Coordinates of C-alpha atoms and ligand atoms in Angstrom, one line a residue:
M1 CA -21.5 24.3 12.4
G2 CA -19.6 25.7 15.4
A3 CA -18.7 29.4 15.2
S4 CA -15.0 28.8 14.7
L5 CA -15.4 26.1 12.0
S6 CA -17.7 28.5 10.1
E7 CA -15.0 31.2 10.3
L8 CA -12.6 28.7 8.8
A9 CA -15.1 27.9 6.1
K10 CA -15.3 31.6 5.2
R11 CA -11.6 32.0 5.2
L12 CA -11.2 29.0 2.8
G13 CA -13.9 30.0 0.4
A14 CA -17.0 28.3 -1.1
N15 CA -17.3 24.5 -1.0
Q16 CA -14.0 23.9 0.8
L17 CA -15.3 22.8 4.2
A18 CA -18.2 20.5 5.2
T19 CA -19.6 19.8 8.7
G20 CA -22.5 17.9 10.3
T21 CA -24.9 16.2 7.9
A22 CA -23.0 17.6 4.9
I23 CA -20.2 15.2 5.6
A24 CA -20.5 12.2 3.3
P25 CA -20.5 8.8 5.1
R26 CA -17.5 7.8 2.9
Y27 CA -15.2 9.8 5.3
R28 CA -15.9 7.5 8.3
L29 CA -13.7 4.7 7.1
D30 CA -10.9 4.2 4.6
A31 CA -10.4 0.8 3.1
F32 CA -9.8 -0.8 6.5
R33 CA -13.4 -2.1 6.7
A34 CA -15.7 -4.4 8.7
H35 CA -14.6 -7.6 7.0
R36 CA -11.1 -7.4 8.5
G37 CA -9.8 -9.1 11.7
S38 CA -9.7 -6.4 14.4
R39 CA -10.7 -5.5 17.9
L40 CA -11.4 -2.0 16.8
P41 CA -15.0 -0.9 16.2
E42 CA -16.1 -2.0 12.7
A43 CA -18.2 1.2 12.1
G44 CA -16.3 4.5 12.0
V45 CA -17.4 7.8 13.3
A46 CA -18.0 11.1 11.4
P47 CA -15.2 13.6 11.7
A48 CA -15.9 17.2 13.0
A49 CA -15.3 18.5 9.5
V50 CA -13.9 17.7 6.0
A51 CA -11.8 20.3 4.3
W52 CA -10.6 20.4 0.7
P53 CA -7.6 22.6 0.5
R54 CA -6.6 24.0 -2.9
S55 CA -3.1 25.2 -2.0
T56 CA -0.3 24.8 0.5
E57 CA -1.5 28.1 2.1
D58 CA -4.9 26.5 2.6
V59 CA -3.3 23.5 4.4
V60 CA -1.3 25.9 6.6
S61 CA -4.5 27.8 7.6
I62 CA -6.4 24.6 8.3
V63 CA -3.6 23.0 10.4
R64 CA -3.1 26.2 12.4
F65 CA -6.8 26.5 13.0
A66 CA -7.0 22.8 14.1
A67 CA -4.0 23.2 16.5
G68 CA -5.7 26.3 18.0
A69 CA -9.1 24.7 18.3
G70 CA -7.8 21.5 19.8
L71 CA -8.9 19.5 16.8
A72 CA -6.9 16.7 15.1
I73 CA -5.9 16.7 11.4
V74 CA -6.3 13.5 9.4
P75 CA -4.8 13.7 6.0
W76 CA -6.9 11.8 3.4
G77 CA -5.7 10.9 -0.2
G78 CA -7.8 8.3 -2.0
G79 CA -8.9 6.7 1.2
T80 CA -7.6 3.3 -0.1
G81 CA -5.3 2.7 2.8
L82 CA -5.9 -0.7 4.3
M83 CA -4.8 -0.1 7.9
G84 CA -7.1 2.7 9.0
G85 CA -4.4 5.4 8.7
A86 CA -7.0 7.8 7.4
R87 CA -9.8 6.7 9.8
P88 CA -10.9 9.9 11.7
S89 CA -12.1 10.5 15.2
S90 CA -15.1 12.7 16.0
D91 CA -12.7 15.6 16.9
A92 CA -10.8 15.6 13.6
I93 CA -10.8 17.6 10.5
V94 CA -10.3 15.3 7.6
L95 CA -8.0 17.0 5.1
D96 CA -9.1 15.6 1.7
M97 CA -6.1 16.5 -0.5
R98 CA -7.5 15.7 -3.9
R99 CA -8.1 19.2 -5.0
M100 CA -4.4 19.8 -4.8
R101 CA -3.7 17.9 -8.0
R102 CA -1.6 20.2 -10.1
V103 CA 1.6 19.1 -11.9
R104 CA 4.1 21.9 -11.0
S105 CA 6.6 20.7 -13.6
I106 CA 7.8 17.7 -15.6
D107 CA 11.5 17.7 -16.6
P108 CA 11.9 14.9 -19.2
A109 CA 15.6 15.3 -19.5
A110 CA 16.1 15.1 -15.7
R111 CA 13.5 12.3 -15.4
T112 CA 11.7 14.1 -12.6
A113 CA 8.1 15.4 -12.0
T114 CA 7.0 17.8 -9.3
V115 CA 3.4 17.3 -8.4
E116 CA 0.9 18.2 -5.7
A117 CA 0.1 15.5 -3.2
G118 CA -3.5 15.0 -4.0
M119 CA -2.9 13.9 -7.6
V120 CA -4.1 10.4 -8.3
L121 CA -1.3 8.1 -9.3
E122 CA -3.0 6.9 -12.5
A123 CA -3.7 10.5 -13.6
L124 CA 0.0 11.3 -13.1
D125 CA 1.0 8.2 -15.0
R126 CA -1.2 9.3 -17.9
R127 CA 0.3 12.7 -18.0
L128 CA 3.8 11.3 -17.9
R129 CA 3.0 8.8 -20.8
K130 CA 2.3 11.8 -23.1
R131 CA 6.0 12.6 -22.6
R132 CA 7.1 9.0 -23.1
L133 CA 7.7 8.7 -19.3
I134 CA 6.1 6.5 -16.6
L135 CA 5.5 6.7 -12.9
G136 CA 7.7 4.1 -11.2
H137 CA 5.2 3.3 -8.5
D138 CA 2.4 1.0 -9.7
P139 CA 0.3 -0.4 -6.8
W140 CA -2.9 -2.4 -7.4
S141 CA -4.7 0.8 -6.1
R142 CA -3.1 3.1 -8.8
P143 CA -6.5 4.3 -10.2
R144 CA -7.6 5.7 -6.8
A145 CA -4.6 6.2 -4.6
T146 CA -2.8 9.6 -4.5
V147 CA 0.8 10.7 -4.4
G148 CA 0.5 11.9 -0.8
G149 CA -1.1 8.7 0.4
A150 CA 1.5 6.5 -1.3
I151 CA 4.3 8.6 0.3
G152 CA 2.4 8.5 3.7
T153 CA 2.4 4.7 3.6
N154 CA 5.7 4.3 1.6
G155 CA 3.8 1.8 -0.5
I156 CA 5.4 -0.6 -3.0
G157 CA 3.9 -1.6 -6.4
Y158 CA 4.5 -4.0 -9.2
G159 CA 7.9 -2.5 -10.3
G160 CA 9.1 -2.4 -6.7
Y161 CA 12.2 -4.4 -7.0
L162 CA 13.4 -2.5 -10.1
R163 CA 12.4 1.0 -9.1
G164 CA 12.0 0.9 -5.3
T165 CA 9.2 1.8 -3.0
M166 CA 7.3 5.1 -3.4
G167 CA 9.6 6.6 -0.8
D168 CA 12.7 5.6 -2.8
Q169 CA 11.3 7.5 -5.8
V170 CA 10.8 10.8 -3.8
L171 CA 13.7 13.1 -4.5
G172 CA 12.4 16.0 -2.4
L173 CA 9.1 17.1 -0.9
E174 CA 7.1 19.9 0.7
A175 CA 5.3 19.3 3.9
V176 CA 3.3 21.4 6.5
L177 CA 4.2 20.8 10.1
A178 CA 1.8 21.0 13.1
D179 CA 2.8 24.6 13.8
G180 CA 2.1 25.6 10.1
T181 CA 5.8 25.7 9.1
V182 CA 6.3 24.7 5.4
V183 CA 9.4 22.5 5.0
Q184 CA 10.8 22.0 1.6
T185 CA 13.6 19.5 1.1
R186 CA 16.1 19.9 -1.8
P187 CA 15.2 17.5 -4.6
A188 CA 18.5 15.8 -5.1
A189 CA 19.3 12.3 -6.3
R190 CA 21.5 11.8 -3.2
S191 CA 22.8 13.9 -0.4
T192 CA 24.9 13.3 2.6
T193 CA 24.1 16.5 4.5
G194 CA 23.0 15.1 7.8
L195 CA 19.5 14.1 8.7
D196 CA 17.5 13.2 5.6
L197 CA 14.5 15.3 6.6
K198 CA 12.1 14.0 3.9
R199 CA 12.2 10.6 5.6
L200 CA 10.3 12.1 8.5
F201 CA 7.2 12.2 6.2
I202 CA 7.7 9.0 4.2
G203 CA 5.8 6.0 5.6
T204 CA 4.8 8.0 8.7
E205 CA 1.1 8.2 7.8
G206 CA 0.7 12.0 8.2
T207 CA 1.8 11.9 11.8
F208 CA 4.8 14.3 11.3
G209 CA 3.4 16.6 8.6
V210 CA 1.0 16.9 5.7
V211 CA 2.8 16.3 2.4
T212 CA 1.7 19.0 0.0
A213 CA 4.0 18.3 -3.0
A214 CA 6.8 16.0 -4.1
T215 CA 9.5 15.8 -6.7
L216 CA 9.5 12.2 -8.0
R217 CA 12.0 10.3 -10.1
V218 CA 10.2 9.1 -13.2
F219 CA 11.2 6.6 -15.8
P220 CA 11.3 6.2 -19.6
V221 CA 8.6 4.0 -21.1
P222 CA 10.4 0.7 -21.5
E223 CA 11.3 -0.3 -25.0
Q224 CA 10.3 -3.9 -24.3
E225 CA 8.3 -5.7 -21.6
E226 CA 7.5 -9.4 -21.5
I227 CA 5.5 -11.3 -18.9
H228 CA 5.1 -15.1 -18.6
G229 CA 3.6 -17.5 -16.0
F230 CA 4.9 -20.8 -14.6
S231 CA 3.8 -23.4 -12.1
F232 CA 6.0 -25.4 -9.8
R233 CA 5.5 -28.8 -8.1
D234 CA 5.6 -27.2 -4.6
F235 CA 6.3 -24.0 -2.8
A236 CA 9.8 -24.7 -1.7
T237 CA 11.0 -25.6 -5.2
G238 CA 9.5 -22.4 -6.7
F239 CA 11.0 -20.3 -3.9
G240 CA 14.4 -21.8 -4.3
C241 CA 14.3 -21.1 -8.0
L242 CA 13.3 -17.5 -7.4
A243 CA 16.2 -17.0 -5.0
R244 CA 18.6 -18.2 -7.7
I245 CA 17.0 -15.9 -10.2
Y246 CA 17.6 -12.9 -7.9
D247 CA 21.1 -14.1 -6.9
S248 CA 22.1 -14.2 -10.6
G249 CA 21.6 -10.4 -10.7
L250 CA 18.3 -10.4 -12.6
A251 CA 15.9 -7.6 -11.7
P252 CA 12.3 -8.6 -12.5
S253 CA 9.9 -5.7 -13.1
V254 CA 7.2 -8.0 -11.7
M255 CA 7.4 -11.1 -9.6
D256 CA 4.3 -12.6 -8.0
F257 CA 4.6 -16.1 -6.7
E258 CA 1.7 -17.6 -4.8
E259 CA 0.2 -20.9 -3.7
T260 CA -3.5 -21.1 -2.9
F261 CA -5.6 -23.3 -0.6
P262 CA -9.1 -24.5 -0.7
A263 CA -11.5 -22.3 1.3
P264 CA -15.1 -23.3 1.2
A265 CA -16.3 -20.2 3.1
L266 CA -15.2 -17.8 0.4
P267 CA -17.6 -16.0 -1.9
W268 CA -15.1 -16.8 -4.7
W269 CA -13.6 -20.0 -5.9
S270 CA -10.4 -21.0 -4.2
E271 CA -8.7 -24.3 -4.5
E272 CA -5.5 -26.0 -3.8
G273 CA -3.3 -25.6 -6.9
P274 CA 0.4 -25.8 -7.7
P275 CA 2.1 -22.6 -6.8
A276 CA 2.1 -20.1 -9.7
L277 CA 4.6 -17.5 -10.7
Y278 CA 4.2 -14.4 -12.9
L279 CA 7.5 -12.9 -13.9
R280 CA 8.1 -9.9 -16.1
F281 CA 11.2 -8.1 -17.4
A282 CA 11.2 -4.6 -18.8
G283 CA 13.8 -2.4 -20.4
S284 CA 15.8 -2.4 -23.6
R285 CA 15.2 -5.3 -26.0
E286 CA 18.7 -6.7 -25.3
I287 CA 18.2 -6.6 -21.5
V288 CA 14.8 -8.3 -21.7
A289 CA 15.9 -11.0 -24.1
A290 CA 19.0 -11.7 -22.0
S291 CA 17.0 -11.7 -18.7
W292 CA 14.5 -14.2 -20.1
R293 CA 17.3 -16.5 -21.4
L294 CA 18.9 -16.7 -18.0
A295 CA 15.6 -16.9 -16.0
R296 CA 14.4 -19.7 -18.3
R297 CA 17.6 -21.7 -17.6
H298 CA 16.8 -21.5 -13.8
L299 CA 13.1 -22.3 -14.4
R300 CA 13.9 -25.3 -16.6
S301 CA 16.4 -26.6 -14.0
V302 CA 13.4 -27.2 -11.6
A303 CA 11.0 -28.3 -14.3
A304 CA 8.7 -25.3 -13.9
R305 CA 5.8 -25.6 -16.2
P306 CA 4.9 -22.7 -18.5
L307 CA 1.3 -21.4 -18.1
P308 CA -0.6 -20.3 -21.2
D309 CA 0.6 -16.8 -22.2
R310 CA -3.0 -15.5 -22.3
E311 CA -3.2 -16.1 -18.5
A312 CA -0.1 -14.0 -17.9
R313 CA -1.5 -11.2 -20.3
E314 CA -4.8 -11.3 -18.5
Y315 CA -3.1 -11.1 -15.1
W316 CA -1.2 -8.0 -16.2
K317 CA -4.2 -6.3 -17.9
T318 CA -6.5 -6.8 -14.9
R319 CA -4.0 -6.0 -12.2
H320 CA -5.8 -2.8 -11.0
D321 CA -9.4 -4.1 -11.2
I322 CA -9.6 -5.1 -7.6
I323 CA -9.5 -1.5 -6.4
Y324 CA -12.9 -0.7 -8.0
A325 CA -14.4 -3.1 -5.4
H326 CA -13.6 -0.3 -2.9
D327 CA -15.8 2.3 -4.8
E328 CA -19.1 3.1 -3.1
V329 CA -22.3 1.4 -4.3
S330 CA -24.4 3.5 -1.9
P331 CA -23.4 6.1 0.6
G332 CA -20.8 4.7 2.9
V333 CA -21.1 1.1 1.4
T334 CA -18.6 -0.3 -1.0
R335 CA -18.9 -3.3 -3.3
A336 CA -16.3 -5.1 -1.1
D337 CA -18.6 -4.5 2.0
L338 CA -21.4 -6.4 0.2
F339 CA -19.2 -9.1 -1.3
L340 CA -17.4 -9.9 1.9
K341 CA -20.4 -9.6 4.3
D342 CA -20.3 -13.2 5.4
V343 CA -16.6 -13.6 6.0
I344 CA -13.8 -12.1 7.8
F345 CA -11.0 -11.7 5.3
D346 CA -7.6 -10.5 6.3
Y347 CA -3.9 -10.5 5.2
V348 CA -0.5 -10.1 6.6
H349 CA 2.4 -8.6 4.6
V350 CA 5.7 -9.1 6.2
A351 CA 9.4 -8.8 5.5
L352 CA 11.7 -11.6 6.5
P353 CA 15.2 -12.7 6.0
R354 CA 15.1 -15.0 2.9
S355 CA 16.5 -17.8 5.0
R356 CA 13.4 -17.7 7.3
V357 CA 10.6 -17.7 4.7
L358 CA 10.1 -21.5 4.6
S359 CA 10.1 -21.8 8.4
Y360 CA 7.7 -18.9 8.7
R361 CA 5.4 -20.6 6.2
R362 CA 5.3 -23.7 8.4
A363 CA 4.8 -21.8 11.6
A364 CA 2.2 -19.4 10.2
L365 CA 0.1 -22.2 8.8
A366 CA 0.2 -24.0 12.2
V367 CA -0.8 -20.9 14.0
L368 CA -3.8 -20.4 11.8
R369 CA -4.9 -24.0 12.3
R370 CA -4.8 -23.5 16.1
H371 CA -7.0 -20.4 15.8
G372 CA -9.5 -22.0 13.4
V373 CA -8.7 -19.6 10.7
K374 CA -8.1 -20.8 7.1
P375 CA -5.2 -19.8 4.9
I376 CA -6.2 -18.8 1.3
G377 CA -2.9 -17.8 -0.2
F378 CA 0.8 -17.7 0.7
G379 CA 3.4 -16.1 -1.5
V380 CA 6.1 -13.6 -2.2
W381 CA 5.8 -10.4 -4.2
T382 CA 8.4 -8.2 -5.9
Q383 CA 11.3 -9.9 -4.1
P384 CA 11.7 -13.2 -2.1
E385 CA 11.9 -11.4 1.3
L386 CA 8.4 -9.8 1.0
V387 CA 5.8 -12.4 2.1
S388 CA 2.0 -12.3 1.9
L389 CA -0.5 -14.5 3.7
E390 CA -4.2 -14.2 3.2
V391 CA -6.7 -15.7 5.6
V392 CA -10.5 -16.2 6.0
R393 CA -13.0 -17.3 8.5
P394 CA -16.8 -17.4 8.2
V395 CA -18.6 -14.7 10.1
G396 CA -20.9 -17.4 11.7
E397 CA -23.3 -16.4 14.5
D398 CA -21.2 -13.8 16.1
R399 CA -19.4 -11.3 13.8
T400 CA -17.5 -9.6 16.6
A401 CA -16.2 -12.9 17.9
S402 CA -15.0 -13.8 14.4
R403 CA -13.3 -10.5 13.9
I404 CA -11.5 -10.9 17.2
A405 CA -10.5 -14.6 16.4
V406 CA -8.9 -13.5 13.1
A407 CA -7.2 -10.5 14.9
A408 CA -5.8 -12.9 17.5
A409 CA -4.5 -15.2 14.7
V410 CA -2.9 -12.3 12.9
D411 CA -1.3 -11.1 16.1
D412 CA 0.1 -14.5 16.8
V413 CA 1.5 -14.8 13.2
I414 CA 3.2 -11.4 13.7
H415 CA 4.7 -12.6 17.0
R416 CA 6.4 -15.3 14.9
V417 CA 7.6 -12.8 12.4
H418 CA 9.2 -10.7 15.1
A419 CA 10.8 -13.8 16.7
L420 CA 12.2 -14.7 13.2
G421 CA 13.8 -11.2 12.9
G422 CA 11.3 -9.7 10.4
S423 CA 9.1 -6.7 10.2
M424 CA 5.3 -7.0 10.6
E425 CA 4.4 -4.8 7.5
Y426 CA 6.3 -4.1 4.3
V427 CA 3.6 -2.3 2.3
H428 CA 0.4 -1.0 3.9
G429 CA 1.7 0.7 7.0
V430 CA 0.5 0.5 10.6
G431 CA -2.5 2.8 10.8
A432 CA -4.9 2.0 13.6
K433 CA -5.0 -1.7 12.8
L434 CA -1.5 -2.6 13.9
A435 CA -0.7 0.3 16.3
H436 CA -1.0 -2.1 19.3
L437 CA 2.0 -4.1 18.0
M438 CA 4.4 -1.1 17.6
D439 CA 6.2 -1.6 20.9
E440 CA 7.0 -5.2 19.8
E441 CA 8.1 -3.9 16.3
L442 CA 10.2 -1.0 17.5
G443 CA 11.2 -1.9 21.0
V444 CA 12.7 1.1 22.8
G445 CA 12.7 2.8 19.5
L446 CA 9.0 3.5 19.9
A447 CA 9.8 5.9 22.9
T448 CA 12.3 7.7 20.7
A449 CA 9.8 8.0 17.8
R450 CA 7.3 9.4 20.4
K451 CA 9.9 12.0 21.6
V452 CA 10.4 13.2 18.0
K453 CA 6.6 13.4 17.5
R454 CA 6.2 15.4 20.7
A455 CA 9.0 17.8 19.8
L456 CA 7.4 18.5 16.4
D457 CA 3.7 18.2 17.3
P458 CA 3.4 18.7 21.1
A459 CA -0.4 19.0 21.0
G460 CA -0.7 15.8 19.0
T461 CA -2.6 17.5 16.2
L462 CA -1.4 15.4 13.2
N463 CA -3.2 12.1 12.8
P464 CA -2.9 11.1 16.6
G465 CA -2.9 7.5 17.5
K466 CA -1.8 6.3 14.1
A467 CA 1.4 4.2 13.8
G468 CA 1.5 4.0 17.5
L469 CA 2.2 7.8 17.9
Ligands
LIG1 C1 -7.5 -3.3 -3.3 C2 -6.3 -2.6 -2.8 C3 -5.1 -2.9 -3.3 C4 -4.0 -2.2 -2.8 N1 -2.7 -2.5 -3.3 C5 -1.6 -1.8 -2.9 C6 -0.4 -2.1 -3.5 O1 -0.2 -2.8 -4.5 N2 0.7 -1.4 -3.0 C7 0.5 -0.5 -2.0 O2 1.6 0.1 -1.6 N3 -0.6 -0.3 -1.4 C8 -1.7 -0.9 -1.8 N4 -3.0 -0.7 -1.2 C9 -3.0 0.2 -0.1 C10 -3.3 1.7 -0.5 O3 -3.8 1.8 -1.7 C11 -2.0 2.4 -0.4 O4 -1.5 2.5 0.9 C12 -2.0 3.8 -1.0 O5 -0.7 4.3 -1.1 C13 -2.9 4.8 -0.1 O6 -3.0 6.0 -0.9 P1 -4.3 6.9 -0.6 O7 -4.1 8.1 -1.4 O8 -5.6 6.2 -0.9 O9 -4.1 7.2 0.9 P2 -5.1 7.2 2.1 O10 -5.7 5.9 2.3 O11 -6.0 8.4 1.9 O12 -4.1 7.5 3.3 C14 -3.1 6.6 3.7 C15 -2.3 7.2 4.8 O13 -1.5 8.3 4.4 C16 -1.9 9.5 5.0 N5 -1.9 10.5 4.0 C17 -2.7 10.7 2.9 N6 -2.3 11.7 2.2 C18 -1.3 12.3 2.9 C19 -0.5 13.5 2.7 N7 -0.7 14.3 1.7 N8 0.4 13.8 3.6 C20 0.7 13.0 4.7 N9 0.0 11.9 4.9 C21 -1.0 11.6 4.0 C22 -3.3 9.2 5.6 O14 -3.5 10.0 6.8 C23 -3.1 7.7 6.0 O15 -2.5 7.6 7.2 C24 -4.1 -1.3 -1.7 C25 -5.4 -1.0 -1.2 C26 -6.5 -1.6 -1.8 C27 -7.8 -1.3 -1.2

């Protein structure tokens, strides 16, 4: 341990800082792992230190120390981010926020909760349910992801259309800037008082500040919730039906529509099947009944076929299971690493004008064919504009070549998205993985974003290199 890091360790107290061999291999990589398409190294490096702050004051001390010592700060929540936003460099202090997990207050009448950033989303949801409330943000990764990480990526979950992204649910927040200043924004439902400062920290992956706490809008447990599944004769028919469902003013609490393709290389069964939709409404009994009456009218008009209800119930019950594949089975190795060792498996989650989704589908599938990469799934989630594409390619003889081939295919798909007027990511952020495409995404806006970054963080202490900053 270097002299100055040991001073910091002393200042923080027992077991709040690790260096050298005391750093668990887990901190080398978040959930952006070796099985993804990328030109970046597949193995991460150990950071200079890992710190576990217990309070906002601890975060201030650590950030000031890092700025003085020329070290970077990489905020770390659950480490479930899929873009390498929490991937450290060897000169970084990883700031594991999970010991900052207190609920500061819950106000059931106001429908708000003020919590520290390291609180795991599922733990917060459980606390809220005791007061007949729920957390509005419900990503697949809810059992492991934290409030701060969800704000840092401005993620979206199952209820995203009804309740908005994580950022939409933040009424106010507290964040520590690179110089140690603690900013607190007023937790108001709406405000037109100039620059909305909290937005500096929402979806910016810890590059402008470390979020230490947030006041979130929370929601009553719905009186009624009902999910059903349907299949369609083809993608265009299902997509058109969905567009009409949204246009008629319905607000599904879940919408997941996907077609699948055969992919022999996969370690799980994937076959060509009719596109399937899971649709759920939640709210008062009257709203849910009326929503289903209207939705069924649209579904019948295109001869959508109901799936057995047990399939829809199973889909809903197991919606978070996939995140456990990202738990370690041995130091630094996750179940997903083992399961996916023979394939490069990647995904692209883009936002497009609704009118462009079908032409994007055609173009993206053609691009993949040209790159020798197989599609596994194509669909929309939460609303018709938010489009997912999953792809696979066997590792073959040369793993690096395969990773690069998939990365090239993904880049080409994203060029199409930009040409069609869309955004290259609607859910997982940019991190390290897509940083090289930020000039195409933002155009001259990237220079502006960099000026703001330099003004607030001239030494580049906070998560440098992420999100193109
Ligand atoms: C199987 C799987 C399914 C997923 N499903 C979804 C989904 O449905 N919806 C969704 O939105 N995402 C999903 N994700 C992605 C990921 O879970 C989310 O991005 C999540 O919000 C990250 O939270 P985290 O606490 O793990 O953050 P981390 O991965 O630790 O960090 C994510 C980013 O936020 C920054 N950060 C972390 N904490 C703070 C803080 N306190 N202040 C400032 N910056 C911070 C990090 O530096 C990093 O850049 C999924 C991931 C996996 C592996």
